[in-house]
GROMACS .gro file of C-alpha atoms in nm:
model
  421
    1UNK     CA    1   3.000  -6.731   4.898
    2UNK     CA    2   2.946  -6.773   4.529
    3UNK     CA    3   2.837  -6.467   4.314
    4UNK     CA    4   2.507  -6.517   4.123
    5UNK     CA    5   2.526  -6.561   3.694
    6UNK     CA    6   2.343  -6.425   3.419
    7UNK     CA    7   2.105  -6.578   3.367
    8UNK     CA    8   2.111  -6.792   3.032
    9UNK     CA    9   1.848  -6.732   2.777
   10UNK     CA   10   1.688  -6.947   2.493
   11UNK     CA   11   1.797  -6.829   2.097
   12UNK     CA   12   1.485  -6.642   1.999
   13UNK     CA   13   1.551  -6.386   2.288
   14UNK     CA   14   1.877  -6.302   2.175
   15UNK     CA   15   1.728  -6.192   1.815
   16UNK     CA   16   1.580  -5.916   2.029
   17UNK     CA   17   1.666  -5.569   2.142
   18UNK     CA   18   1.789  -5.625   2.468
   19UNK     CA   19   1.802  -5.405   2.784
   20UNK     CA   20   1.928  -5.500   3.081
   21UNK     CA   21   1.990  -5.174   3.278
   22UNK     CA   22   1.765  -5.067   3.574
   23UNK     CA   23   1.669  -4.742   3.454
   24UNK     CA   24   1.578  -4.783   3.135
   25UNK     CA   25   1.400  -5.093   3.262
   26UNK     CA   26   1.194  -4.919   3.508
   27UNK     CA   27   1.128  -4.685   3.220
   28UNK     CA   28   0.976  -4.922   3.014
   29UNK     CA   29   0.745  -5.118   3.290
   30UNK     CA   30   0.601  -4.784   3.383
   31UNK     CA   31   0.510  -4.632   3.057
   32UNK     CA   32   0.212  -4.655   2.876
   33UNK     CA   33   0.384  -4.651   2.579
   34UNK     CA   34   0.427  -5.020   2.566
   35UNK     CA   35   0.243  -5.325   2.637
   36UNK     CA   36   0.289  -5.708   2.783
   37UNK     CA   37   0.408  -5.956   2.559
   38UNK     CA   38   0.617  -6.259   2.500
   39UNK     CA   39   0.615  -6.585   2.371
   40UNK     CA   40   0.327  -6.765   2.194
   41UNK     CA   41   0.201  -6.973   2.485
   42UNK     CA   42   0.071  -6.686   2.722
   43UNK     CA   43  -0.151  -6.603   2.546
   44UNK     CA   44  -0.245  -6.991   2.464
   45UNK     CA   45  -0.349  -6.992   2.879
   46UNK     CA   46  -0.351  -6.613   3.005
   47UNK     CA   47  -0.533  -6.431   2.751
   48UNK     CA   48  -0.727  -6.135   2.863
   49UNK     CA   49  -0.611  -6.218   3.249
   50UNK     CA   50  -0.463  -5.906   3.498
   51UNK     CA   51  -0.111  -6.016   3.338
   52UNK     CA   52  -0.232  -5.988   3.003
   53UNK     CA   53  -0.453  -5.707   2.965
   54UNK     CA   54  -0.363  -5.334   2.944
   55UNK     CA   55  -0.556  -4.984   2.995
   56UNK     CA   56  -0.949  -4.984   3.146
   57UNK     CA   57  -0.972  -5.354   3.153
   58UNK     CA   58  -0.652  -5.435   3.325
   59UNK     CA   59  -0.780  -5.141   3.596
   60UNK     CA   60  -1.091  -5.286   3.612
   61UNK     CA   61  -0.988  -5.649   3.698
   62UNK     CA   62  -0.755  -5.493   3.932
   63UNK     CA   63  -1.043  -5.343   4.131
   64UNK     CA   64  -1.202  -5.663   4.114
   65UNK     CA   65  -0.931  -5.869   4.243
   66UNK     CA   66  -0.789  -5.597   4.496
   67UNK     CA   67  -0.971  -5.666   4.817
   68UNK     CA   68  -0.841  -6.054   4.754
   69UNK     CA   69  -0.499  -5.884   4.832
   70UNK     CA   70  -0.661  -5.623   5.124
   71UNK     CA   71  -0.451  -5.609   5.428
   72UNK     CA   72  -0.741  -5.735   5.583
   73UNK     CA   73  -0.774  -6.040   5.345
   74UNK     CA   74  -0.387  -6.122   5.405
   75UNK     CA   75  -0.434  -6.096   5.790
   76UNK     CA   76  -0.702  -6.368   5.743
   77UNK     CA   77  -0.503  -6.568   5.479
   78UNK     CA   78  -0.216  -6.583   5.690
   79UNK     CA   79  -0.345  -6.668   6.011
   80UNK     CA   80  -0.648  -6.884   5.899
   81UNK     CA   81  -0.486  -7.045   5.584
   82UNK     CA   82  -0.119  -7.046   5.572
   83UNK     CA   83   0.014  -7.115   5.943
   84UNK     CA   84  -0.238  -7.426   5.940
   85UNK     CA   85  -0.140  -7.548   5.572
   86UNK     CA   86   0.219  -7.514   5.646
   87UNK     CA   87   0.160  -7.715   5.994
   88UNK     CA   88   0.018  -7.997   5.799
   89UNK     CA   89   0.227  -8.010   5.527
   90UNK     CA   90   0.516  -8.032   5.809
   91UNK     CA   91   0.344  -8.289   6.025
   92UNK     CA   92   0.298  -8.501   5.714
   93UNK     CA   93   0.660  -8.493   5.662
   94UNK     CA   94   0.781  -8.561   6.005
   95UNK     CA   95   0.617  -8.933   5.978
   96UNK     CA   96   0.919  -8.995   5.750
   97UNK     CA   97   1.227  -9.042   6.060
   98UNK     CA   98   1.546  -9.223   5.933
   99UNK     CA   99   1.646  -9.524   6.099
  100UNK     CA  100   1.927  -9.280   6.285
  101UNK     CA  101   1.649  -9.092   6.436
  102UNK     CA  102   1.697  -8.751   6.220
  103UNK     CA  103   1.441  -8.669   6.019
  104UNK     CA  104   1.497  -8.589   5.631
  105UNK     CA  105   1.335  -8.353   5.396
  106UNK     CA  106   1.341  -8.190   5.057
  107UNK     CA  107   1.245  -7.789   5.098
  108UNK     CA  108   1.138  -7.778   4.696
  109UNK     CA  109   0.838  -8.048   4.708
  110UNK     CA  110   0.755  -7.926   5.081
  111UNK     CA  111   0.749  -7.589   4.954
  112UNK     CA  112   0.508  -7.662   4.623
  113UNK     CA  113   0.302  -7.862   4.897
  114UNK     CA  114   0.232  -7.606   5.108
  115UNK     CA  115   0.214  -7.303   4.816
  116UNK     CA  116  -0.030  -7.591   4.630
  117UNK     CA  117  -0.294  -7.587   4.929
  118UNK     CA  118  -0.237  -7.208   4.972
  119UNK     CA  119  -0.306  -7.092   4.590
  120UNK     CA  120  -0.625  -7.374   4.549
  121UNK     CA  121  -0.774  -7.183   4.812
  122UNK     CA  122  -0.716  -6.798   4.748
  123UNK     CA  123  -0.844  -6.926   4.355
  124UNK     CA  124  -1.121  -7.061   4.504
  125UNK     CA  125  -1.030  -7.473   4.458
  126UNK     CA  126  -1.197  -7.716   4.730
  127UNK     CA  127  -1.092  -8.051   4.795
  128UNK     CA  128  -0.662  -7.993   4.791
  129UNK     CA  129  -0.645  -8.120   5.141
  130UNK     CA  130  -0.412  -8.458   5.234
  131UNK     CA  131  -0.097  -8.539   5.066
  132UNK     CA  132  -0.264  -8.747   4.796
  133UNK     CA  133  -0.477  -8.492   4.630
  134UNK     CA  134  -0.231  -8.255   4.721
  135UNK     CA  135   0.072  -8.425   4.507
  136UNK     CA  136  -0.223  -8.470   4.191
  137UNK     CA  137  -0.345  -8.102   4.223
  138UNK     CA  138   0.043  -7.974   4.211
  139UNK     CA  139   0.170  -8.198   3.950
  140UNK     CA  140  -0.105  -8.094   3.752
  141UNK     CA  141  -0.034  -7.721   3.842
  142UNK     CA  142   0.349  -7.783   3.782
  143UNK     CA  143   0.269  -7.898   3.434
  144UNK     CA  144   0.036  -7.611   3.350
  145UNK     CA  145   0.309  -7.350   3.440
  146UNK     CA  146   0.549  -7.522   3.289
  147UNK     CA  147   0.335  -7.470   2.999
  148UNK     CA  148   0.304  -7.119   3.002
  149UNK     CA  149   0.690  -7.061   3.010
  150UNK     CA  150   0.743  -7.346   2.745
  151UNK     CA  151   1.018  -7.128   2.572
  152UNK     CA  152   1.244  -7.137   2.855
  153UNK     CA  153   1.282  -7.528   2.893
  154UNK     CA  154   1.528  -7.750   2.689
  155UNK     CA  155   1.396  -8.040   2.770
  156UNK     CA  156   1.080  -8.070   2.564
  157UNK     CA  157   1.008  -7.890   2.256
  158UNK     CA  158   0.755  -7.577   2.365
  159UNK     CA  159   0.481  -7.782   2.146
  160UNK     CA  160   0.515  -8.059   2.381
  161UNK     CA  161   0.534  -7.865   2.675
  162UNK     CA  162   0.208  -7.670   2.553
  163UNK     CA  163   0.008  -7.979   2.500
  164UNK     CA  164   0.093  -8.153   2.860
  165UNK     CA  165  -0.040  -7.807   2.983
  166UNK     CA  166  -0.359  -7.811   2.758
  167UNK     CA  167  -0.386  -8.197   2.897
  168UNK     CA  168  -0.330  -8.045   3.259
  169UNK     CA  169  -0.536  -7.775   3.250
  170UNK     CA  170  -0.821  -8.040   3.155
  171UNK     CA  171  -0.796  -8.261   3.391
  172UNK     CA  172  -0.751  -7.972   3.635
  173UNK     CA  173  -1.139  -7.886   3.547
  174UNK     CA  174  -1.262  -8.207   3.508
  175UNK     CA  175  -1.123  -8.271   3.900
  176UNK     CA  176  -1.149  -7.979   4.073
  177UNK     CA  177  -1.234  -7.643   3.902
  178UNK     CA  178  -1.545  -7.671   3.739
  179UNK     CA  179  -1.699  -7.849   4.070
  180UNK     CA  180  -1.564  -7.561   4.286
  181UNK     CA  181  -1.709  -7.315   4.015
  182UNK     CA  182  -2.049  -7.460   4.068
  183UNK     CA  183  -2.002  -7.461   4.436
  184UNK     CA  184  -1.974  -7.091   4.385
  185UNK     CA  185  -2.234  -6.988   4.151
  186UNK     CA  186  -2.449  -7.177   4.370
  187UNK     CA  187  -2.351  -6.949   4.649
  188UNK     CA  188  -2.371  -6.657   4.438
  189UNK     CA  189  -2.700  -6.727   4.393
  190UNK     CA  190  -2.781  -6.815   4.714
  191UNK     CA  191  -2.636  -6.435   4.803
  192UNK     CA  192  -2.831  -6.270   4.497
  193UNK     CA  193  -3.168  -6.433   4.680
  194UNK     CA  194  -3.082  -6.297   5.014
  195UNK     CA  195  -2.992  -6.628   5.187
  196UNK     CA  196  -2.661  -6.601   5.286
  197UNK     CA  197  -2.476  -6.290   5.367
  198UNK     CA  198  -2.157  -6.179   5.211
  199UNK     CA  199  -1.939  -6.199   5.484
  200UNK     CA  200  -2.004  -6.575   5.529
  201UNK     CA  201  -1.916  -6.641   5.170
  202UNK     CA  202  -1.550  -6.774   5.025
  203UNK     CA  203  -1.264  -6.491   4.958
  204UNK     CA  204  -1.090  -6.618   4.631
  205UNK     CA  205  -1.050  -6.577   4.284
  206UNK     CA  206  -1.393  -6.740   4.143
  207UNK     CA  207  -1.616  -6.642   4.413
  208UNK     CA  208  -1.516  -6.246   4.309
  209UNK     CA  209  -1.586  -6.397   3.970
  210UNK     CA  210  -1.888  -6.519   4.031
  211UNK     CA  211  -2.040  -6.219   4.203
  212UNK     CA  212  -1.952  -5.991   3.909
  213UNK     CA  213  -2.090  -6.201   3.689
  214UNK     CA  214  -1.763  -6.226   3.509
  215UNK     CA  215  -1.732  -6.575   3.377
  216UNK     CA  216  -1.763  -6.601   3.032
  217UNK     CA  217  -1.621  -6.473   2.663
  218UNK     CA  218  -1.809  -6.548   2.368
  219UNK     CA  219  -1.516  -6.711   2.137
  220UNK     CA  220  -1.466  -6.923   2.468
  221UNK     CA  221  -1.584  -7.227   2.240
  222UNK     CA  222  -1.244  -7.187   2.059
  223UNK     CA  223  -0.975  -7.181   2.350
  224UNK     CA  224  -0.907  -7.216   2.679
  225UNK     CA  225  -1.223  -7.085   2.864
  226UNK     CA  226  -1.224  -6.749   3.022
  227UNK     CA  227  -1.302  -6.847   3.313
  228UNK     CA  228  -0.996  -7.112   3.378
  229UNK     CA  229  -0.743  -6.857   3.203
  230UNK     CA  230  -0.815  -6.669   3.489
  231UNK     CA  231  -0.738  -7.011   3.771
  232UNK     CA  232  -0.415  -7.049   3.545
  233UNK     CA  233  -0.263  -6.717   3.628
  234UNK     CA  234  -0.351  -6.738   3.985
  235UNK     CA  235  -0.259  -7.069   4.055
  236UNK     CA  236   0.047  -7.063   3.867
  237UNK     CA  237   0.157  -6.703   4.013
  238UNK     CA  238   0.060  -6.836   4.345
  239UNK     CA  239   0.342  -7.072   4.303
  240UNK     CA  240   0.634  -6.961   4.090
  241UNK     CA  241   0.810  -6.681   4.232
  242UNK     CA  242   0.792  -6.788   4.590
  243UNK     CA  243   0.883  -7.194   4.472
  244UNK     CA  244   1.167  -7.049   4.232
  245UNK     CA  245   1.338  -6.836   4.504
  246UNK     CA  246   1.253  -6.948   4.880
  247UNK     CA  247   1.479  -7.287   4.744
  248UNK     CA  248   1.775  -7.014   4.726
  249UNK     CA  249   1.684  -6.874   5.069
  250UNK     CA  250   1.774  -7.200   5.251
  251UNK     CA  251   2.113  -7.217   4.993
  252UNK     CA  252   2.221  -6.885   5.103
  253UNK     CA  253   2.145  -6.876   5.460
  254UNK     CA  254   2.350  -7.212   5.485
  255UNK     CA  255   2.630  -7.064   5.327
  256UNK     CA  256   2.589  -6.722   5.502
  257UNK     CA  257   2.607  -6.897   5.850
  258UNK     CA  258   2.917  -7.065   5.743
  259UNK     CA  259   3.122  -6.748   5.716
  260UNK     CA  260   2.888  -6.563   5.986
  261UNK     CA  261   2.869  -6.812   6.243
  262UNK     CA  262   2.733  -6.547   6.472
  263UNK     CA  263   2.436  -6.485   6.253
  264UNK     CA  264   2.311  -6.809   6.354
  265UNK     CA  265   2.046  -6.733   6.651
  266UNK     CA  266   1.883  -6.489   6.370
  267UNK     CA  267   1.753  -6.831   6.161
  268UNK     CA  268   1.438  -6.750   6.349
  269UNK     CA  269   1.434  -6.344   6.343
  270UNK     CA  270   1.115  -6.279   6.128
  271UNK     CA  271   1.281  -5.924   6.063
  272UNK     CA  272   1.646  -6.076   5.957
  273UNK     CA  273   1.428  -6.353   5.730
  274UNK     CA  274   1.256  -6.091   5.609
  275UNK     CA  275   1.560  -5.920   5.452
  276UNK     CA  276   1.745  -6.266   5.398
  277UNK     CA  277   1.427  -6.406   5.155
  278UNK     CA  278   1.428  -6.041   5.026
  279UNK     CA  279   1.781  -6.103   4.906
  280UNK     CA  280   1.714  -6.437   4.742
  281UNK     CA  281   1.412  -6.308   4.567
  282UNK     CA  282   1.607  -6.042   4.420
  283UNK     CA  283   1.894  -6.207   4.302
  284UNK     CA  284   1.687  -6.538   4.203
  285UNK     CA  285   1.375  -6.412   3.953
  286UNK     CA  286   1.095  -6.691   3.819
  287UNK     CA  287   1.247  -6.598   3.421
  288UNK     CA  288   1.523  -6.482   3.256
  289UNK     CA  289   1.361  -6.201   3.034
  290UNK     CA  290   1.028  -6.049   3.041
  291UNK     CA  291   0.894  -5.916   2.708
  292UNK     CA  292   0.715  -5.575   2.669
  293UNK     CA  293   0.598  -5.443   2.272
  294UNK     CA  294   0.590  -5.045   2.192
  295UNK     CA  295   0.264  -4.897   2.073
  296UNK     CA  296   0.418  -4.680   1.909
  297UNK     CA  297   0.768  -4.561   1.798
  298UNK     CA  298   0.937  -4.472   2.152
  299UNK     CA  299   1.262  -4.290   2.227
  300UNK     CA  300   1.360  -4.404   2.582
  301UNK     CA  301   1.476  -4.127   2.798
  302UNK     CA  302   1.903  -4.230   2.709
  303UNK     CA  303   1.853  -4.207   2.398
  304UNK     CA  304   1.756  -4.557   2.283
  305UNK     CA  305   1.487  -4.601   1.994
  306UNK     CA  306   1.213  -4.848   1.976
  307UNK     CA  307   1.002  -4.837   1.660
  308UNK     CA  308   0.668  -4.897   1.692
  309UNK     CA  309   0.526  -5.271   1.707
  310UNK     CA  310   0.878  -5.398   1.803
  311UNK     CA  311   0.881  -5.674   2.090
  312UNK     CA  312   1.245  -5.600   2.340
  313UNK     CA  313   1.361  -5.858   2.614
  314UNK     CA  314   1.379  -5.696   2.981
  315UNK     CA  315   1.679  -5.894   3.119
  316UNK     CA  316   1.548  -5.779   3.486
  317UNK     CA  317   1.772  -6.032   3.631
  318UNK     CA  318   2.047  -5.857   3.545
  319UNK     CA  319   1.927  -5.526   3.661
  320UNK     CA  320   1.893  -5.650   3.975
  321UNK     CA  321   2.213  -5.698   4.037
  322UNK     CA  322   2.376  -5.387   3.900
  323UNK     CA  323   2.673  -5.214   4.027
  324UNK     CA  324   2.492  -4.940   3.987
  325UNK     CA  325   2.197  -4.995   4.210
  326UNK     CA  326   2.319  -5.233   4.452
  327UNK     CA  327   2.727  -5.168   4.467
  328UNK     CA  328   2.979  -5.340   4.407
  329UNK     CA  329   2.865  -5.635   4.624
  330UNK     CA  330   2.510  -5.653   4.398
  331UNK     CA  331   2.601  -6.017   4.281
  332UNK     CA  332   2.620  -6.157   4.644
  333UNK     CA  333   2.357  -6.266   4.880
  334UNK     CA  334   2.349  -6.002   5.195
  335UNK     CA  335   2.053  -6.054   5.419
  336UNK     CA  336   2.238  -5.688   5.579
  337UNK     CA  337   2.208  -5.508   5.263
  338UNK     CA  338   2.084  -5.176   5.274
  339UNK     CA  339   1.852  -5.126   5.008
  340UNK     CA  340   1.879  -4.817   4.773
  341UNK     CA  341   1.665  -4.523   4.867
  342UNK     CA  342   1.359  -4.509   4.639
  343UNK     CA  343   1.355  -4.903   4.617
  344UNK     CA  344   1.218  -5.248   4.713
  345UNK     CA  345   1.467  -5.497   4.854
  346UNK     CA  346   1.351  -5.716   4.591
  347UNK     CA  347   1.438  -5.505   4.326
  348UNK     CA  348   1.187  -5.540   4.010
  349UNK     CA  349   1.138  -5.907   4.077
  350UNK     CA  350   0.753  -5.839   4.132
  351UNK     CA  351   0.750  -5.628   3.808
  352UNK     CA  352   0.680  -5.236   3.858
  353UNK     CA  353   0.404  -4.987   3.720
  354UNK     CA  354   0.100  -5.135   3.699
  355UNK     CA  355   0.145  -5.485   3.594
  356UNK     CA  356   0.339  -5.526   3.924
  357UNK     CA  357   0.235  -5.829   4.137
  358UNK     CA  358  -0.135  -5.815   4.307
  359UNK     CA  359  -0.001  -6.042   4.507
  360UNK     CA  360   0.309  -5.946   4.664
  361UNK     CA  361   0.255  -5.881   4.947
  362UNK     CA  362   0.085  -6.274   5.002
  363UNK     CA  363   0.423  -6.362   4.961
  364UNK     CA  364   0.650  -6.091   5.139
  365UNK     CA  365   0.445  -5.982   5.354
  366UNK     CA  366   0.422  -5.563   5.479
  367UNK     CA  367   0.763  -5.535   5.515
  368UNK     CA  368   0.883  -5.358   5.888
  369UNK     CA  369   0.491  -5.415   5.974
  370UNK     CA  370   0.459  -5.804   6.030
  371UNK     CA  371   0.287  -5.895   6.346
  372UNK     CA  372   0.162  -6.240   6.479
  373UNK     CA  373  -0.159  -6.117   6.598
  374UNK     CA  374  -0.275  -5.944   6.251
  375UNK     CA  375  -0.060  -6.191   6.073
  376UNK     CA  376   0.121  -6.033   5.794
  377UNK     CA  377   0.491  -6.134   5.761
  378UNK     CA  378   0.371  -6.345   5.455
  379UNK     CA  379   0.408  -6.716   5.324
  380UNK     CA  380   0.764  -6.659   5.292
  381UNK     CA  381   0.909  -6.591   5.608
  382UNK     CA  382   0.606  -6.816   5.760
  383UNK     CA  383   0.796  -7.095   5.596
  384UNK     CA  384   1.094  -7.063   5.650
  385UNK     CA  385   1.056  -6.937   6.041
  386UNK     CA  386   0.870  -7.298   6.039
  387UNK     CA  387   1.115  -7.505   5.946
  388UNK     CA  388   1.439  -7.296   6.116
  389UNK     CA  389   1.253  -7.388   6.453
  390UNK     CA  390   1.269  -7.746   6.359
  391UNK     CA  391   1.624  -7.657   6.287
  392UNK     CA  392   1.672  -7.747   5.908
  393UNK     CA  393   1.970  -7.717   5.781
  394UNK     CA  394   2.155  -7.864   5.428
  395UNK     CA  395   2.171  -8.232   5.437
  396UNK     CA  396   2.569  -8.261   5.411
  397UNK     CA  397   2.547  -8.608   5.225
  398UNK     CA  398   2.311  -8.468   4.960
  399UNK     CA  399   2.363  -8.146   4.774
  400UNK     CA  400   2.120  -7.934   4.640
  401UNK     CA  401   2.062  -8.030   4.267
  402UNK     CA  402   1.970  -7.821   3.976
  403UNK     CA  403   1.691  -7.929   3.714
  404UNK     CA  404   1.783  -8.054   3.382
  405UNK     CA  405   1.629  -7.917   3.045
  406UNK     CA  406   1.579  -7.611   3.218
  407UNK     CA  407   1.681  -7.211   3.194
  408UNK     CA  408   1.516  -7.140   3.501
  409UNK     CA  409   1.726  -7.007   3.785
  410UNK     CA  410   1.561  -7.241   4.024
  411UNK     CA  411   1.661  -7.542   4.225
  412UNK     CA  412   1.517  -7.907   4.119
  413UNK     CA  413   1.639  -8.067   4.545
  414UNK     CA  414   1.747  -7.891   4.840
  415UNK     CA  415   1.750  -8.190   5.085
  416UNK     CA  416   1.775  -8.039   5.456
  417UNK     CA  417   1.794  -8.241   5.824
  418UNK     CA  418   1.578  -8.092   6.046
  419UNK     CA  419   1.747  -8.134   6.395
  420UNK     CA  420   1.519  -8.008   6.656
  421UNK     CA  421   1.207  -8.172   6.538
   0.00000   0.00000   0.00000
């Protein structure tokens, strides 16, 4: 089993003060003396979102979006939303048998299927529903994100990559989220008049919107609208961690079985997957820095001084796979790994303090507390349980490939055969 790089980095990042050890890390994403930055094009499509803001108004969009991420609302999610996408998106692929009777399929596209249906409807986006409006809607939601990280690719300048994601986000409202946005109002309004009860309106992103009343900015005129700033972030973080790293899962686990044949009645063990996608989404993180900027001059608690105004790069990835932390074994995948007292399995791959993920648990699930009947081992493990029951495993005759023009630790193909189906 291969040990997992650093991660590489584009030139401007190296220009910065880097840090790259957990503490100091942790440190840092906790403190209020420093705030979220980074490159040019988040703010260009997440201004003033819950990734973006700090202090009262970051708390109060968190209230705002919190029941969205109740255990409640991922109970419902799961068992209402994501077994049935996943069971389509799986039936639609097992039309496609090989003339020697196996059936062939490529985990990264599957996967953005499945995460496409599942983020269009926690944001609130009808229509995403059959494989043709499901491959539009993600290749115009693969574009957009690709946009906001336009720094990290080597393929296209970051100008180019920005304007395919101002052309994506347009079409993206032109299609489907300004006519779900009038759905909603339309509800809303509906609600305000006494119509229609709460409980028999949508849970996601622009209905919460709508009934705050939270829409609109008034230099909207000038950018990207409020409004879709918002979809962005939640369609794109709908997708990216869990696309970036359940790709690595089905890598590892291949590899693991190999040299653990004995491990391999556990491809189905929702607690062992639970630790195994764990694993991959700590040694596997959606970028290879995050940025944060100090308020004010800031001596960190070794020692090291950050003047006030000054932007440092958070090499996370690296933390996360710290001697340190996670012993001498940190760079290897270990679905057995006991995880440091104090700490997530995933280390900080879902960010810590209070810009840490809303939506984690969506995609981990409660960890030791997944049941079927209340439906919380999250999209993760639901995927992967899915398609270890139709028995997928590598396709021998086609490696997994890498993307080009890209610094993302992510994986462009993972063909698999799936032998039970």
């Amino acid at each position: 089993m291969q040990p997992v790089q650093d991660p590489a980095v584009p030139e401007f990042v190296t220009r910065l003060q880097r840090i790259d050890t957990y503490a100091e890390i942790e440190e840092i994403m906790k403190s209020r003396d420093f705030a979220m930055a980074g490159a040019p094009e988040r703010s260009i499509f997440l201004e003033d979102t819950l990734i973006m803001t700090e202090g009262q108004r970051h708390t109060e969009l968190k209230q705002l979006f919190a029941p969205l991420m109740s255990r409640q609302s991922l109970a419902y999610y799961e068992l209402h939303l994501v077994e049935p996408v996943i069971r389509d998106v799986i039936a639609e692929m097992q039309t496609r048998r090989g003339e020697d009777g196996l059936i062939r399929a490529d985990v990264v596209p599957l996967i953005h299927a499945a995460l496409t249906r599942i983020s269009a409807r926690v944001t609130g986006i009808d229509g995403v529903d059959g494989k043709e409006k499901t491959d539009r809607f993600c290749n115009l939601v693969l574009a957009l994100s690709a946009a906001t990280t336009a720094s990290y690719s080597n393929a296209d300048s970051p100008e180019q990559s920005i304007q395919s994601g101002r052309d994506a986000m347009a079409m993206l409202i032109a299609e489907f989220l300004k006519p779900s946005l009038d759905r909603r109002i339309a509800l809303a309004a509906d609600h305000a008049a006494g119509k229609i009860g709460k409980d028999a309106l949508p849970r996601d992103v622009l209905m919460s919107m709508c009934l705050a009343d939270d829409l609109s900015r008034p230099d909207d005129a000038g950018k990207i609208a409020y409004i879709w700033r918002h979809c962005a972030l939640f369609l794109t973080a709908s997708i990216k961690t869990t696309s970036h790293s359940l790709p690595h899962v089905f890598v590892h686990i291949d590899e693991w079985i190999k040299e653990h044949p004995e491990d391999h009645g556990k491809k189905t063990d929702v607690e062992w997957l639970h630790r195994a996608s764990a694993e991959a989404f700590r040694l596997h993180q959606t970028t290879p820095a995050r940025f944060r900027a100090a308020v004010r001059d800031v001596t960190l608690s070794t020692g090291r001084q950050i003047a006030a105004g000054e932007m440092v790069a958070l090499h996370a990835p690296v933390a996360n796979v710290s001697e340190e932390v996670f012993g001498d074994d940190g760079r290897y995948f270990d679905p057995d790994r006991e995880t440091p007292q104090g700490m997530q399995p995933w280390g900080m791959t879902f960010g810590l303090g209070s810009h840490s993920c809303i939506g984690r648990n969506l995609v981990t699930g409660i960890m030791n507390k997944g049941d079927e009947k209340h439906g919380t081992h999250g999209t993760a493990v639901r995927v992967l349980k899915a398609m270890y029951e139709l028995g997928a495993e590598l396709d021998p005759d086609n490696p997994p490939q890498r993307p080009e023009g890209s610094l993302h630790d992510t994986w462009d193909s993972v063909p698999v055969i799936l032998k039970n189906a």
